[in-house]
Short mmCIF file of C-alpha atoms and ligand atoms in Angstrom, two decimals:
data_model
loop_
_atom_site.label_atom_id
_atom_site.label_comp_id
_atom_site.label_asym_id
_atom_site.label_seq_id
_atom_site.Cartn_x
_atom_site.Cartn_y
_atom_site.Cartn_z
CA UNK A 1 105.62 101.71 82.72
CA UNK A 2 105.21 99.09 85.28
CA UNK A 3 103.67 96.11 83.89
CA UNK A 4 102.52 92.92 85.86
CA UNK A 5 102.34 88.88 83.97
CA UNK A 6 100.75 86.77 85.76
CA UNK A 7 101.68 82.40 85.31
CA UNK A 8 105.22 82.60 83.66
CA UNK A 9 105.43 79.94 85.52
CA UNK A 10 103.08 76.93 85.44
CA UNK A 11 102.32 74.95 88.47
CA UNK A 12 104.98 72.20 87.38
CA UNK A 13 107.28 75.25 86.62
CA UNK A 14 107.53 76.41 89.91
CA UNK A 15 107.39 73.39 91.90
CA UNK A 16 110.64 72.88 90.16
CA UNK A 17 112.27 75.41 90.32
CA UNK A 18 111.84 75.67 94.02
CA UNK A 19 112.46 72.41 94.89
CA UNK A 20 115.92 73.07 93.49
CA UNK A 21 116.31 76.52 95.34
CA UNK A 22 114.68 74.97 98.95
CA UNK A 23 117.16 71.98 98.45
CA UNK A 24 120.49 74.43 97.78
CA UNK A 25 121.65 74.71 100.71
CA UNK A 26 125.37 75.52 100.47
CA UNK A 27 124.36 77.29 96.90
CA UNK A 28 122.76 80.31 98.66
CA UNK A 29 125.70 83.01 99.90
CA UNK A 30 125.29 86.33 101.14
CA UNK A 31 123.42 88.97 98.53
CA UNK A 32 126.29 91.40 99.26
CA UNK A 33 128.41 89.50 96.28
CA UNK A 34 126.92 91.20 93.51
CA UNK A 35 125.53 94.28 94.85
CA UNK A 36 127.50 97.93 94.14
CA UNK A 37 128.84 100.78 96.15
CA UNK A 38 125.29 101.72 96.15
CA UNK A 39 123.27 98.52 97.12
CA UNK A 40 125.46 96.72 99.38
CA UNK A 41 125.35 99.32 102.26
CA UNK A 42 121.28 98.74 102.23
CA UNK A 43 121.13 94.89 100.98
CA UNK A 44 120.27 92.16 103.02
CA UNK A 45 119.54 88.94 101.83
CA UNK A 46 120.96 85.72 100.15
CA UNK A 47 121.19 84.66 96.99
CA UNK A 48 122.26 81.75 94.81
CA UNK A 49 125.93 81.46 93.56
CA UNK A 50 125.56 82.55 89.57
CA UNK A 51 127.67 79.59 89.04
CA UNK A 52 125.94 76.82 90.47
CA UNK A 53 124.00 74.20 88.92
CA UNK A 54 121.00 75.12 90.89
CA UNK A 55 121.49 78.83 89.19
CA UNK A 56 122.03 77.06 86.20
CA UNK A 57 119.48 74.41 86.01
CA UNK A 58 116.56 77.49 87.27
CA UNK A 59 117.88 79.24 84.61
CA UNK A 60 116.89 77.33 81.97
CA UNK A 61 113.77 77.10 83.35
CA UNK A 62 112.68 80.73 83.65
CA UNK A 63 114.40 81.67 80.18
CA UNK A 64 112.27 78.96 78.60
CA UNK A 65 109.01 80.20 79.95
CA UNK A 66 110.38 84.16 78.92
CA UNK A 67 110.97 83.31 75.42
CA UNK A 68 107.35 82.19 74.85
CA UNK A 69 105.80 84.32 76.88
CA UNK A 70 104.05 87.56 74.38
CA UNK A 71 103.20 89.64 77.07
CA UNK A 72 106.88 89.78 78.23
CA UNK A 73 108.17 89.60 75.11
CA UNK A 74 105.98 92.79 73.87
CA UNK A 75 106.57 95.22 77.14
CA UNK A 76 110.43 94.31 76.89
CA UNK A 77 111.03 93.41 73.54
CA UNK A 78 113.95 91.60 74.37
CA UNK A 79 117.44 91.81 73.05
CA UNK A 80 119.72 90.09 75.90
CA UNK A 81 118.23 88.53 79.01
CA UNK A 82 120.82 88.76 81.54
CA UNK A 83 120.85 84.82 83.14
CA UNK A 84 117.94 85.04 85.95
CA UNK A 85 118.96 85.36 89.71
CA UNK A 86 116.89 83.72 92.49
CA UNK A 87 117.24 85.11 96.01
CA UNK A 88 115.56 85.48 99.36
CA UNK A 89 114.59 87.06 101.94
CA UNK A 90 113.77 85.58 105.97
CA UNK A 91 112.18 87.30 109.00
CA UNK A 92 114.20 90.96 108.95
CA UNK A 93 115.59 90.76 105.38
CA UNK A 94 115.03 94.14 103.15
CA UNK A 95 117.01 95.53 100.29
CA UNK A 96 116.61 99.67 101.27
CA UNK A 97 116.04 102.09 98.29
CA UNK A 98 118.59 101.63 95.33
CA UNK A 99 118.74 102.05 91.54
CA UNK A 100 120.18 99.07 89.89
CA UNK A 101 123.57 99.43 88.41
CA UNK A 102 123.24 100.52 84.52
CA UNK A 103 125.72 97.81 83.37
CA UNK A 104 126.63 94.73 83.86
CA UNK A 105 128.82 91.47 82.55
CA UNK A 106 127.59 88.58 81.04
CA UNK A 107 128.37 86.00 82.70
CA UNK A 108 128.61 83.53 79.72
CA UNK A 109 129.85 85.95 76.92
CA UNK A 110 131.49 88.56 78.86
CA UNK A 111 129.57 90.91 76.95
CA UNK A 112 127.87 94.41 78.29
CA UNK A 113 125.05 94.55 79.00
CA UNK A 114 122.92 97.60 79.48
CA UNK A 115 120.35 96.74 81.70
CA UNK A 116 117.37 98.82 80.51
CA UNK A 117 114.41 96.70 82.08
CA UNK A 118 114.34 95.14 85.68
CA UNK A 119 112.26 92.26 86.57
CA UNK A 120 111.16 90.22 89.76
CA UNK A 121 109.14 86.50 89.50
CA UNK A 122 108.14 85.99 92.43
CA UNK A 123 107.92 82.16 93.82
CA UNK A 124 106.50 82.35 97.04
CA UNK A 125 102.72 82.63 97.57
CA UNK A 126 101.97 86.07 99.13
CA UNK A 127 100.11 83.87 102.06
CA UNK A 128 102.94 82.20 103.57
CA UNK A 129 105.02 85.67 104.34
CA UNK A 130 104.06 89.09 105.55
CA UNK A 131 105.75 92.39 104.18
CA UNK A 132 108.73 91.72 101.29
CA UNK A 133 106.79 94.10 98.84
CA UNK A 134 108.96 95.29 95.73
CA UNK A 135 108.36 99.21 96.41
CA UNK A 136 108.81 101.10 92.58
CA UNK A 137 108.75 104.67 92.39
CA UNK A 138 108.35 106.22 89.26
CA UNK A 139 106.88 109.51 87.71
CA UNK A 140 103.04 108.86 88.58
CA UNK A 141 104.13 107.76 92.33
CA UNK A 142 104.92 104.93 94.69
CA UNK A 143 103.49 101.38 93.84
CA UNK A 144 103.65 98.29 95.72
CA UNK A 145 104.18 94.80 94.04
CA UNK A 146 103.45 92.00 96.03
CA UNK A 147 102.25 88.72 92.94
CA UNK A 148 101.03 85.42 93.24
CA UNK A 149 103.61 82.68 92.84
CA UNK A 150 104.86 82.84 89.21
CA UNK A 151 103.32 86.08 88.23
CA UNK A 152 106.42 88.71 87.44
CA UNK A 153 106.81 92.31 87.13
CA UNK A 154 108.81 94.22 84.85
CA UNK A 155 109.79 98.14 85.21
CA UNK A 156 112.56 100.26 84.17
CA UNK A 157 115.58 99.81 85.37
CA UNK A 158 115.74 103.80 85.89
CA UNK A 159 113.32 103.37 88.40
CA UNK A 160 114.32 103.61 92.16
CA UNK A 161 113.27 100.49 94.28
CA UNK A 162 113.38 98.64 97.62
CA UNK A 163 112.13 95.54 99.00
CA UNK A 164 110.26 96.35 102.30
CA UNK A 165 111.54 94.26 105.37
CA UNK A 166 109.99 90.70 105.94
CA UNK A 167 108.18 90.33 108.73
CA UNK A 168 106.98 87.13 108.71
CA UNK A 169 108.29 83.52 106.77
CA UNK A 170 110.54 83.41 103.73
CA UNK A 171 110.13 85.19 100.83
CA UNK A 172 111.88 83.79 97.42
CA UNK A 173 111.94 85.48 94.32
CA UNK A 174 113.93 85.36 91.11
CA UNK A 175 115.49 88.16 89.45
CA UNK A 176 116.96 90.02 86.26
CA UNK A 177 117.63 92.28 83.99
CA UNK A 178 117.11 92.51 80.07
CA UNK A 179 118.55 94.63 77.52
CA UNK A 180 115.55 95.75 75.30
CA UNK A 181 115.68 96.31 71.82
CA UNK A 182 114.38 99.34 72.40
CA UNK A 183 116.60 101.26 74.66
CA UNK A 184 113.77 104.55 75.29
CA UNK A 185 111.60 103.62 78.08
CA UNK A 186 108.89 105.49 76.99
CA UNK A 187 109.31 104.47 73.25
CA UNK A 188 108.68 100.81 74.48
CA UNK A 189 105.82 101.77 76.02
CA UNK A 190 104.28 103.47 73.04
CA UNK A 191 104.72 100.17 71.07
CA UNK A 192 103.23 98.08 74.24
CA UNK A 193 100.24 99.92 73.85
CA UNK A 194 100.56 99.84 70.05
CA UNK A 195 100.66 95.61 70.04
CA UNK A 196 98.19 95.48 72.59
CA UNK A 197 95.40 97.37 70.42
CA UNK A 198 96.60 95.43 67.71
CA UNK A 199 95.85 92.50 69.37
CA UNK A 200 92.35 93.91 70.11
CA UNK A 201 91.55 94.57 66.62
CA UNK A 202 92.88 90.84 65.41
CA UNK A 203 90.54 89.15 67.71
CA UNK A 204 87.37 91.31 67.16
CA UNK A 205 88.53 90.79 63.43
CA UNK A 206 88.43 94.65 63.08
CA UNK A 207 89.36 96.13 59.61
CA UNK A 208 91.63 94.20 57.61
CA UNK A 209 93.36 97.25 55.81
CA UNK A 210 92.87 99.21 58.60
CA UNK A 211 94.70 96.29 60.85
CA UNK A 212 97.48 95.72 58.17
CA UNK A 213 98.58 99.21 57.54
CA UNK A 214 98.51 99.35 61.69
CA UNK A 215 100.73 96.46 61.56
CA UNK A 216 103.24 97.96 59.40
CA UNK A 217 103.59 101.29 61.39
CA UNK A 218 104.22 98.81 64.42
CA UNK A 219 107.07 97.36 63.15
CA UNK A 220 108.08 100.42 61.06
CA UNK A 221 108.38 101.91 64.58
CA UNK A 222 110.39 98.95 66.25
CA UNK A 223 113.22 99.35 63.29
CA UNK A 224 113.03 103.15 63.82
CA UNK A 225 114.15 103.10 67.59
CA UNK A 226 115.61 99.61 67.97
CA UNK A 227 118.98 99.42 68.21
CA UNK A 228 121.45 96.54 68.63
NI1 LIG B 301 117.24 96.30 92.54
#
């Protein structure tokens, strides 16, 4: 399930947040640093030291608009948002076809963290670059993602990927992973559709008993096949 949210970021969000990437210039290092046996033979871009203040003060940013956000919030259904990760790409940049690596460390807790759900906010408006598509595959085919500043995407993590070369301006993008409550890919996505009707039947003011016995078997379902 591949699901799109547009305006995590407000307008004063992302001004923000990339004034602080555009003005980091010694912050952004080669995207080689982080990337495994598998991605750094096909990855080429930069990205911002994890340990900077720029990462940092971003960070706070994005994680505040993710924890109020109910559309991400109900297609994840977050346990552990790994701290977000802003790169970019110029003219000739790509990241070939990889599946991100299953776990990773925390860089605050040192914690695992099993990354079950990827995600890309992207913080560039689609008119000022050509190509730089996020290319998912997954069982129903090949999708391009190409969003309007501050609109994300979120997909499984299972899900081989590539970001298509840029061939025109810069394109910069923020990135992470999440640990989900619910570790089954396809169990989240029954209970994305589930809250999503629900929220249908709330605002047409459907069936009280009806709605509340719907309600239960939601969360019924979420402490059924969550797990820490
Ligand atoms: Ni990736």
């Amino acid at each position: 399930m591949l699901v799109c949210i547009p305006d995590v970021l407000d307008a004063a969000q992302l001004v923000s947040v990339r004034a602080h990437l555009d003005g980091a210039n010694e912050a952004w290092v080669d995207g080689r640093v982080t990337a495994g046996y598998q991605g750094a033979p096909v990855k080429f871009n930069q990205q911002i030291d994890e340990r900077s203040a720029v990462a940092r003060a971003c960070q706070r940013i994005v994680v505040g608009a993710l924890e109020t956000n109910p559309l991400f919030i109900s297609a994840v259904l977050p346990n552990t948002i790994y701290p977000p990760m802003f790169n970019r790409y110029g003219e000739g940049m790509r990241f070939g076809p990889h599946v991100d690596g299953s776990v990773r460390i925390h860089p605050h807790s040192g914690a695992k963290l099993r990354t079950d759900v990827s995600a890309t906010l992207f913080l560039t408006d689609p008119a000022d670059y050509d190509g730089g598509e996020l290319e998912i595959e997954d069982t129903y085919g090949r999708h391009r993602v190409k969003l309007e500043a501050g609109g994300m995407v979120v997909y499984p993590a299972t899900s081989l990927h590539q970001v298509t070369p840029v061939t025109r301006g810069v394109r910069t993008a923020c990135f992470f992973w999440t640990q989900s409550l619910v570790r089954d890919a396809a169990h989240r996505d029954v209970l994305y559709q589930m809250d999503g009707a629900i929220q249908r039947l709330n605002q047409t003011h459907a069936d009280e008993i009806a709605r509340r016995s719907l309600i239960g078997c939601y969360h019924n379902m979420v402490r059924a096949w969550s797990e820490p």
